[in-house]
PDB file of C-alpha atoms in Angstrom:
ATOM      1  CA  UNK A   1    -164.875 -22.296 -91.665  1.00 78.00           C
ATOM      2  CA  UNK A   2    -161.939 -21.498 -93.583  1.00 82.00           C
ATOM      3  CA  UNK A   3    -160.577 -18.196 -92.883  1.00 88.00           C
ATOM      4  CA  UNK A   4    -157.373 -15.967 -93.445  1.00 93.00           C
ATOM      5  CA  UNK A   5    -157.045 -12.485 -91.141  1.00 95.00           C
ATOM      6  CA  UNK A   6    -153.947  -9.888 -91.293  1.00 96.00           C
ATOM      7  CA  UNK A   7    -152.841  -8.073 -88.425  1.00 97.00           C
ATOM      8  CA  UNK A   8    -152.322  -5.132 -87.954  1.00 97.00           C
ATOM      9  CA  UNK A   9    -154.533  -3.693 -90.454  1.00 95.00           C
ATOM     10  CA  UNK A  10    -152.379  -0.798 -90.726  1.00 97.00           C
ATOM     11  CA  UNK A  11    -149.271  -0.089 -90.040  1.00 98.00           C
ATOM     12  CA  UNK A  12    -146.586   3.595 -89.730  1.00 98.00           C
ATOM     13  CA  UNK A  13    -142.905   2.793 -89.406  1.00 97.00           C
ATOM     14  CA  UNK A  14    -139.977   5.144 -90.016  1.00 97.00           C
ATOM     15  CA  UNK A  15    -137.184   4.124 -92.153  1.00 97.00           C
ATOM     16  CA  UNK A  16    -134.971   1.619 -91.182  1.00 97.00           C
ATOM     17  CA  UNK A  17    -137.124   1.000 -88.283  1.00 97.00           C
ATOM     18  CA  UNK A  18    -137.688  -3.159 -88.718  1.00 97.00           C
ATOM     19  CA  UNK A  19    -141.237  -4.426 -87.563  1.00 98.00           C
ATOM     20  CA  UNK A  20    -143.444  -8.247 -88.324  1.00 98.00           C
ATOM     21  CA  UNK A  21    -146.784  -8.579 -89.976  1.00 98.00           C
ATOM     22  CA  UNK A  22    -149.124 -11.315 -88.922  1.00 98.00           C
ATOM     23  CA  UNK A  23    -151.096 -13.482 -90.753  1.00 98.00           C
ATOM     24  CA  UNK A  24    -153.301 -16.285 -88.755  1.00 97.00           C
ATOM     25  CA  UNK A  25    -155.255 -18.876 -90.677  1.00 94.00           C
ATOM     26  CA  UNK A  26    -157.834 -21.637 -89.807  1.00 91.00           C
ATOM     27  CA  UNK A  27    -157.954 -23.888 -92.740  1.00 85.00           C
ATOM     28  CA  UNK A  28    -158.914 -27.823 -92.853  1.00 81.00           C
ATOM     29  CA  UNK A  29    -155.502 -29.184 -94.805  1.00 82.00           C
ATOM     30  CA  UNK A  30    -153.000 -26.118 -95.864  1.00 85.00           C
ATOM     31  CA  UNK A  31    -151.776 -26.788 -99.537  1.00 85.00           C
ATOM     32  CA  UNK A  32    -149.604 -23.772 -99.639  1.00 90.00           C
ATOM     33  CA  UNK A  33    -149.294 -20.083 -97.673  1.00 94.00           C
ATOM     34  CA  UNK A  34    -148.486 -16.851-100.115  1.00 94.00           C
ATOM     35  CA  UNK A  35    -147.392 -13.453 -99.767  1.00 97.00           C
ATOM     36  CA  UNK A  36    -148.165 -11.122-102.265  1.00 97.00           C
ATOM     37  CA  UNK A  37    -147.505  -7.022-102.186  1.00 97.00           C
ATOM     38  CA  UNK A  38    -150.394  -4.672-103.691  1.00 97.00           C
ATOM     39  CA  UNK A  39    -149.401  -1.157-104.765  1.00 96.00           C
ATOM     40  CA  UNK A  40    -151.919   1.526-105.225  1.00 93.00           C
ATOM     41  CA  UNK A  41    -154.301   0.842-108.415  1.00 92.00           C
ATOM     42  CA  UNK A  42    -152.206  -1.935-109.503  1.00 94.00           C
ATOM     43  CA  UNK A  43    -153.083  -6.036-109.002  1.00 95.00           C
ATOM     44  CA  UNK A  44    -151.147  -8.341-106.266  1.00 96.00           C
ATOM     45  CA  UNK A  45    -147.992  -9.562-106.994  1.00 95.00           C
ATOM     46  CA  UNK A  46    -146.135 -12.909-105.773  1.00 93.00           C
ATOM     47  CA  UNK A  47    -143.530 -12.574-103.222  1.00 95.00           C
ATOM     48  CA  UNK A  48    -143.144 -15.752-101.873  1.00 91.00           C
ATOM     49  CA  UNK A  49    -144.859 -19.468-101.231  1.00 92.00           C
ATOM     50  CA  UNK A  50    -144.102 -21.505 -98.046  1.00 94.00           C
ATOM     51  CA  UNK A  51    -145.438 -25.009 -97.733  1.00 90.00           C
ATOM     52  CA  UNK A  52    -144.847 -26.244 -94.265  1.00 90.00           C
ATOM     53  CA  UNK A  53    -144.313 -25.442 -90.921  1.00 93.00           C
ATOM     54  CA  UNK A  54    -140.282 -24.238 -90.153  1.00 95.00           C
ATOM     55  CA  UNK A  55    -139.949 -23.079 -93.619  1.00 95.00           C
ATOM     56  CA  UNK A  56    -138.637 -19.587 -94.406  1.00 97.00           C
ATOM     57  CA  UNK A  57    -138.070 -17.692 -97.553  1.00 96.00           C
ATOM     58  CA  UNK A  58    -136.308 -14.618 -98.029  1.00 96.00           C
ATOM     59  CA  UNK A  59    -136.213 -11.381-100.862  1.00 94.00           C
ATOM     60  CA  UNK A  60    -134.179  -8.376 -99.865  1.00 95.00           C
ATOM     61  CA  UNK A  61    -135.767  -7.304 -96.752  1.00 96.00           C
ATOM     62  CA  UNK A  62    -138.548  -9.049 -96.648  1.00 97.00           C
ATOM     63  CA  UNK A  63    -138.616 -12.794 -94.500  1.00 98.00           C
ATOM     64  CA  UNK A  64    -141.434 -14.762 -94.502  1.00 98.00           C
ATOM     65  CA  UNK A  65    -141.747 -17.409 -91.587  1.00 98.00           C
ATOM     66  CA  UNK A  66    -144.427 -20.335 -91.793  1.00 96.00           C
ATOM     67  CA  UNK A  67    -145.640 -22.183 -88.253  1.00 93.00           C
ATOM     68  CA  UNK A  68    -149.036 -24.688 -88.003  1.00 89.00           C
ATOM     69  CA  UNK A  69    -151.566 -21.852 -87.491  1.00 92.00           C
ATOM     70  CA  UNK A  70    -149.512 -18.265 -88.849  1.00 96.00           C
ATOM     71  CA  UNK A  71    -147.110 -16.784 -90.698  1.00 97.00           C
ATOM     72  CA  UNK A  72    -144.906 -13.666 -90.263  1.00 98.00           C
ATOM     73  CA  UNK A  73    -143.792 -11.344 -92.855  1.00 98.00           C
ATOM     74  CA  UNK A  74    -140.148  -9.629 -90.609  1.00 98.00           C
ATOM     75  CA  UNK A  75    -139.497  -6.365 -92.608  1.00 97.00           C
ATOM     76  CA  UNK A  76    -135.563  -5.465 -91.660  1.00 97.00           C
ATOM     77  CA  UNK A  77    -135.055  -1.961 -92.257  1.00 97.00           C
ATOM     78  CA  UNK A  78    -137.704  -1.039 -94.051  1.00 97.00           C
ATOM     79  CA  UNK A  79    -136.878   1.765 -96.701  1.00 97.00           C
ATOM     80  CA  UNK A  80    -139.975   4.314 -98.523  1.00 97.00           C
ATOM     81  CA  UNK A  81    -140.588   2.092-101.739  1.00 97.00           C
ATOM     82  CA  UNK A  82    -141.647  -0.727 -99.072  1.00 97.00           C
ATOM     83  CA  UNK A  83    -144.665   1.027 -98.632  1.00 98.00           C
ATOM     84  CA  UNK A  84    -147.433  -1.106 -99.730  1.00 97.00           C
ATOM     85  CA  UNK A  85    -150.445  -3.328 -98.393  1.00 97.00           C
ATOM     86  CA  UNK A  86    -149.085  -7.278 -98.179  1.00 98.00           C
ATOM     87  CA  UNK A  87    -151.760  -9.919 -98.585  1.00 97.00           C
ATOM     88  CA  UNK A  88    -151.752 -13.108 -97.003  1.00 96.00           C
ATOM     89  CA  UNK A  89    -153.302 -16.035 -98.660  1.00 94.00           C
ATOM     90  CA  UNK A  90    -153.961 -19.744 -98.807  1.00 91.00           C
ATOM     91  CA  UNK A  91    -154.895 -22.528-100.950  1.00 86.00           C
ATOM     92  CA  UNK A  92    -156.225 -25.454 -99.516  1.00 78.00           C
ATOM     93  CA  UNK A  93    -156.053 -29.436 -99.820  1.00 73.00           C
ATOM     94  CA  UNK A  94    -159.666 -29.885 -99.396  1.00 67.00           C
ATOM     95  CA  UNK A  95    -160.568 -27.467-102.707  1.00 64.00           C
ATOM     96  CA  UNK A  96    -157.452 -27.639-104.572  1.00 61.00           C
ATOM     97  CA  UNK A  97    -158.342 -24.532-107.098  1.00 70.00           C
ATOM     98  CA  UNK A  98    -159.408 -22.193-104.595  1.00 78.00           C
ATOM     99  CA  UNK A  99    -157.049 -19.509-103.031  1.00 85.00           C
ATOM    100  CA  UNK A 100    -158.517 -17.334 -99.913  1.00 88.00           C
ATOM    101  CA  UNK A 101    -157.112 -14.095 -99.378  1.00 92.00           C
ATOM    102  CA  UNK A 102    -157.014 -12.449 -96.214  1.00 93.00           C
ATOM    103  CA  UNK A 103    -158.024  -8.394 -95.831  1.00 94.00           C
ATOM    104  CA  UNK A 104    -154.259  -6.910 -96.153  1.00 95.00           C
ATOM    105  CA  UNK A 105    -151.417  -5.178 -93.858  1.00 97.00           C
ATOM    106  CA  UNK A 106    -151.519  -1.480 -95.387  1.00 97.00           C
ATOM    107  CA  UNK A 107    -147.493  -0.540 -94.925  1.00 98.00           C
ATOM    108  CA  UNK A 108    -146.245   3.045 -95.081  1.00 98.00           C
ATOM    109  CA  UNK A 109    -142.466   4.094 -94.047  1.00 98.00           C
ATOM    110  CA  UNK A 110    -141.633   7.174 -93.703  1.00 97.00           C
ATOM    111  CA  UNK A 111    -138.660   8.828 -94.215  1.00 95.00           C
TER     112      UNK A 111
ATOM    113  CA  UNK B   1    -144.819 -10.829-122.640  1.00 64.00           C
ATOM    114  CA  UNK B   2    -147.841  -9.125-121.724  1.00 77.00           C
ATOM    115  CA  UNK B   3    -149.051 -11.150-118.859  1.00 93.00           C
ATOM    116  CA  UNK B   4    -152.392 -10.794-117.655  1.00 96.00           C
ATOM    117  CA  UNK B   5    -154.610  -8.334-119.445  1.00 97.00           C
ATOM    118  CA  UNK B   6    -157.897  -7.013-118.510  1.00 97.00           C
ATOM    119  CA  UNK B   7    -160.333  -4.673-120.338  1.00 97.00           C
ATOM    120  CA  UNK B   8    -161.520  -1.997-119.395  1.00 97.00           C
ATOM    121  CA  UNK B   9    -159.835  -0.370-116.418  1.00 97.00           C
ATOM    122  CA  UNK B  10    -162.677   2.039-115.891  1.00 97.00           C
ATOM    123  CA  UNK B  11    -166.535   1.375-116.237  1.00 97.00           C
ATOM    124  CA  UNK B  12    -170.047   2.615-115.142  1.00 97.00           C
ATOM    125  CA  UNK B  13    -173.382   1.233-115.484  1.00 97.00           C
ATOM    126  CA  UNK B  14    -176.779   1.924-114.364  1.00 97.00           C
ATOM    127  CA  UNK B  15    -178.627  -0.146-112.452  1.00 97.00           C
ATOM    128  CA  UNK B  16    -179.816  -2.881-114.418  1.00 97.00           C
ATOM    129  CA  UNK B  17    -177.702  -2.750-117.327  1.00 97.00           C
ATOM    130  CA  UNK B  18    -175.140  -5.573-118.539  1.00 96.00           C
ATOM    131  CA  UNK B  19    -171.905  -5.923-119.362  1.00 96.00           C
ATOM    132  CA  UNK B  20    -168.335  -8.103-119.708  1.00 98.00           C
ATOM    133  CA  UNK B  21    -165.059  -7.784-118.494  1.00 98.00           C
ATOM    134  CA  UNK B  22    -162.671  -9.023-120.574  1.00 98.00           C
ATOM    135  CA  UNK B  23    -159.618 -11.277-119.576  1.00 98.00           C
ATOM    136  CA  UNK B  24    -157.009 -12.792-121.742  1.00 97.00           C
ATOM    137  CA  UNK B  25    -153.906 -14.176-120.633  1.00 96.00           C
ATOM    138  CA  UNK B  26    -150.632 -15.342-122.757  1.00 94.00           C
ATOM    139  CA  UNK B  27    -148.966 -17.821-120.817  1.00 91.00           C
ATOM    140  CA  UNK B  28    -150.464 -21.121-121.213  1.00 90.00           C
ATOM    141  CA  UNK B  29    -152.194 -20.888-117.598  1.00 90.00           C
ATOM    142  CA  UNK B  30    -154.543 -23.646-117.094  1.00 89.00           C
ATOM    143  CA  UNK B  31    -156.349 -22.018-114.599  1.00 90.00           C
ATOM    144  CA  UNK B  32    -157.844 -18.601-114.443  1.00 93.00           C
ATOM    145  CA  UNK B  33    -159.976 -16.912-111.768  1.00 94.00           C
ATOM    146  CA  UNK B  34    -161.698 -13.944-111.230  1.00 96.00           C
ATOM    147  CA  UNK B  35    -161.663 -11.564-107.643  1.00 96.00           C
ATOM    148  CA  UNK B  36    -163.665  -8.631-106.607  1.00 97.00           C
ATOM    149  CA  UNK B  37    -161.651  -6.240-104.195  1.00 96.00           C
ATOM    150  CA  UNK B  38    -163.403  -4.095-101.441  1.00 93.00           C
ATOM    151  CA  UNK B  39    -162.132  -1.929 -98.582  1.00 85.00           C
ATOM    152  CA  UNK B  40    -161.625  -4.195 -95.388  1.00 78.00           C
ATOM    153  CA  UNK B  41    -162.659  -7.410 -97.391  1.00 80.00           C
ATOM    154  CA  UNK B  42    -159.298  -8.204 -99.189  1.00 86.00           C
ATOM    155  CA  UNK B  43    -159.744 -10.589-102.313  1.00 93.00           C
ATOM    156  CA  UNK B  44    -163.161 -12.562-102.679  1.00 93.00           C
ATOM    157  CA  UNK B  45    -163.033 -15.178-105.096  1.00 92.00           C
ATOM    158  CA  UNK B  46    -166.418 -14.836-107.778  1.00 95.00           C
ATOM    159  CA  UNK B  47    -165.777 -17.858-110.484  1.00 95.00           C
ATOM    160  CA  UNK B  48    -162.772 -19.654-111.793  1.00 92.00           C
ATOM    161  CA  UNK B  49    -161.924 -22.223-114.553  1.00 92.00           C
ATOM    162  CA  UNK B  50    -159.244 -24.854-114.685  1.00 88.00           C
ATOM    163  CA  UNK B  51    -159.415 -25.387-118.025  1.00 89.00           C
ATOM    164  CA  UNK B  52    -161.107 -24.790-121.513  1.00 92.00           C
ATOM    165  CA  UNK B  53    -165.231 -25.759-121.029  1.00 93.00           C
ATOM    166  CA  UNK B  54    -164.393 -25.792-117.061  1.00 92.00           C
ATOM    167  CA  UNK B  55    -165.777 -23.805-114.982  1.00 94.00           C
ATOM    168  CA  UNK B  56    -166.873 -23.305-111.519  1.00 92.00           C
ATOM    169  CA  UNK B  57    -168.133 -20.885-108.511  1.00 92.00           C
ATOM    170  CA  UNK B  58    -166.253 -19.683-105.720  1.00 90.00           C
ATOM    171  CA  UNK B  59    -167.252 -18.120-102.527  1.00 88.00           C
ATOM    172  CA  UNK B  60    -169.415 -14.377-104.169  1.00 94.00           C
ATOM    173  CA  UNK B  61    -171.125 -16.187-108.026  1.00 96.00           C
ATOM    174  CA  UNK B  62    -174.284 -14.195-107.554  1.00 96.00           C
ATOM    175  CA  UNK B  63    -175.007 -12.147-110.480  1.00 96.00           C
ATOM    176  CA  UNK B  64    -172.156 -12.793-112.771  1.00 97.00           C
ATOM    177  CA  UNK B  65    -171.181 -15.387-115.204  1.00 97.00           C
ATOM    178  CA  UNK B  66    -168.528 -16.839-116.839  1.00 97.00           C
ATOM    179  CA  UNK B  67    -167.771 -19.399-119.635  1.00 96.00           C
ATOM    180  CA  UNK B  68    -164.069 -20.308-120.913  1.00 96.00           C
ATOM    181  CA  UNK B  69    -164.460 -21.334-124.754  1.00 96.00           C
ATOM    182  CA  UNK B  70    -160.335 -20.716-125.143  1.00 96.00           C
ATOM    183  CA  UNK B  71    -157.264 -21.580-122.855  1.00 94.00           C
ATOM    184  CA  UNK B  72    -156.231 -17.896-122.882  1.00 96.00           C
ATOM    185  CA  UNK B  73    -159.317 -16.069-122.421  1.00 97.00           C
ATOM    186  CA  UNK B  74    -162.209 -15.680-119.326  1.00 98.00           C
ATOM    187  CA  UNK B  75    -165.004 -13.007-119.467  1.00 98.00           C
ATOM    188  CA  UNK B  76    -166.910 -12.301-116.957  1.00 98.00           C
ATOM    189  CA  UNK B  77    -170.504 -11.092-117.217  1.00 98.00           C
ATOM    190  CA  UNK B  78    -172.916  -8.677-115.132  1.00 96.00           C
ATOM    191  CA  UNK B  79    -176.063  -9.747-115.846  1.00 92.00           C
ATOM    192  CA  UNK B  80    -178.014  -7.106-114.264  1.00 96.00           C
ATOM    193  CA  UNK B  81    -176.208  -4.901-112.730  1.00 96.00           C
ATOM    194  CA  UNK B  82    -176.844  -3.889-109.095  1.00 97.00           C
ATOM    195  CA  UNK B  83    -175.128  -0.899-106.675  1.00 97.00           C
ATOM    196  CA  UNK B  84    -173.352  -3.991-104.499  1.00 96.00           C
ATOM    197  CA  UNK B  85    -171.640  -4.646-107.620  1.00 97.00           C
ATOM    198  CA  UNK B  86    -169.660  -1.361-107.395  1.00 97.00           C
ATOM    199  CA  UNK B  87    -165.795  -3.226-106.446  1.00 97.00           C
ATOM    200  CA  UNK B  88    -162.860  -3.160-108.273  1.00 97.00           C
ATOM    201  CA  UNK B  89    -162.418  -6.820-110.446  1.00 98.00           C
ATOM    202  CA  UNK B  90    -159.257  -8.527-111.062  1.00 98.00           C
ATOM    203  CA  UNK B  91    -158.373 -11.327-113.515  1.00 97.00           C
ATOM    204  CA  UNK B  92    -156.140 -13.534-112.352  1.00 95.00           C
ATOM    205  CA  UNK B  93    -154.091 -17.101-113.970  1.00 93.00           C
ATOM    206  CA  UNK B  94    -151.535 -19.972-112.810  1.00 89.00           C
ATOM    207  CA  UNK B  95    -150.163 -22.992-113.560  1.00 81.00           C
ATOM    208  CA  UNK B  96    -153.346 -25.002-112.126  1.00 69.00           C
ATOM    209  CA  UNK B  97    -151.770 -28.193-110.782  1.00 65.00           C
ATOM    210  CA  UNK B  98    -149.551 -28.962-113.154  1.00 60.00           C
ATOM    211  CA  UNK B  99    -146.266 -30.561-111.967  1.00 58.00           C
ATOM    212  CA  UNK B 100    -144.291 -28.432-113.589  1.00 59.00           C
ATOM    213  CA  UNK B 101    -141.270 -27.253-111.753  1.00 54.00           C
ATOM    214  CA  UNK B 102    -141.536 -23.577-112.196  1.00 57.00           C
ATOM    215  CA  UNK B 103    -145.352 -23.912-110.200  1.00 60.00           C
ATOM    216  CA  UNK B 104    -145.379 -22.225-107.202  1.00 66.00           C
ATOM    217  CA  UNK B 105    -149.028 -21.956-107.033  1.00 75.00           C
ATOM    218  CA  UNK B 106    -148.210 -18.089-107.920  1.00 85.00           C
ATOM    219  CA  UNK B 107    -151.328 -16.257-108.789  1.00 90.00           C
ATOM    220  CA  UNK B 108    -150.660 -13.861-111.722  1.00 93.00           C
ATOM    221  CA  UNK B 109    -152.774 -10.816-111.932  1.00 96.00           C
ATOM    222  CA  UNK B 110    -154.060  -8.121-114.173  1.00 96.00           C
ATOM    223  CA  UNK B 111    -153.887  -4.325-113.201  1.00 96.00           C
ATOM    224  CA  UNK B 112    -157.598  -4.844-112.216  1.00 97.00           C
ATOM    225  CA  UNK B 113    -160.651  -3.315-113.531  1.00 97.00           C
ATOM    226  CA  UNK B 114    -163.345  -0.706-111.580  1.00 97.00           C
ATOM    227  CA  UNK B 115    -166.594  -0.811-111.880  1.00 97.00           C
ATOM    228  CA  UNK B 116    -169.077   1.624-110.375  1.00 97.00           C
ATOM    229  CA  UNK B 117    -172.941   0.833-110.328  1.00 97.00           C
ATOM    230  CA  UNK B 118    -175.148   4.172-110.292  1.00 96.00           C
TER     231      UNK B 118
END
């Protein structure tokens, strides 16, 4: 069964304090891996696509890392208006037009 | 450039009652989709449509329909409207599988709509 889960579901860091979120998948052919960010009453937005194993893409602090079964979202010094929930997601070879989302990393830093 | 833009943001029904959320998008997207949200479940995907007259389920199509008569719009419908309904709905479009250089297989959303079933 294809499958996306998010670890941890939540997570409290203080600022500047630098920390990973995990996203694992199980999916028969992997057409691409996304990261999106999800602030309160608003709809996900696109942060990055990686497409194979090794590859790595980067926005301000934010460094997404691809491998054959997970990815890794490494926060560096995470400041307030990081505070978000990050979705992990996947589209598939097998059903080209469908994306599966996993449940969400629910970020807060504090100052 | 208005993006994405569903309609409305707030709604509540009765059991049994109908009704459509609206989706229209402005950017030429051959494919648009449409999500339920609910706590602890992330993003389930109900229908989607790669094109105009195309249209398919995905993995939640019980109890809603869709049709795509236009490239830039994608309603959904409630048929009959039921308590498990009660989730917040988002609209979403892309590129499809176009070759186009600028397709990262980005998802665009709308601000989302929520729906609560009495």
């Amino acid at each position: 069964e294809d499958q996306v889960t998010q670890s941890p579901e939540a997570l409290r860091l203080q600022e500047g304090e630098s920390s990973s979120l995990n996203c694992s998948y199980t999916v028969s052919g992997l057409r691409g891996l996304f990261w999106y960010r999800q602030d309160p009453g608003k709809g996900p937005e696109f942060l990055f696509t990686l497409y194979s194993a090794g590859e790595e893409k980067e926005k301000e602090r934010l460094k997404a890392t691809l491998t054959k079964k997970e990815s890794f979202l490494h926060i560096t010094a995470p400041k307030p208006e990081d505070s978000a929930t990050y979705l992990c997601a996947v589209g598939m070879k097998t059903s080209y037009d469908k994306v599966i989302f996993g449940p969400g990393t629910s970020l807060s830093v504090i100052p | 450039n208005a993006g994405v833009t569903q309609t409305p943001k707030f709604q509540v029904l009765k059991t049994g009652q109908s009704m459509t959320l609206q989706c229209a998008q402005d950017m030429n997207h051959e494919y648009m989709s449409w999500y339920r949200q609910d706590p602890g479940m992330g993003l389930r995907l109900i229908h989607y449509s790669v094109g105009a007259g195309i249209t398919d389920q995905g993995e939640v199509p019980n109890g809603y329909n869709v049709s795509r008569s236009t490239t830039e719009d994608f309603p959904l419908r409630l048929l009959s409207a039921a308590p498990s309904q009660t989730s917040v709905y988002f609209c979403a479009s892309s590129y499809g599988t176009s070759g186009r250089a600028e397709n990262t297989g980005e998802l665009f959303f709308g601000e989302g709509s929520r729906l609560t079933v009495l």
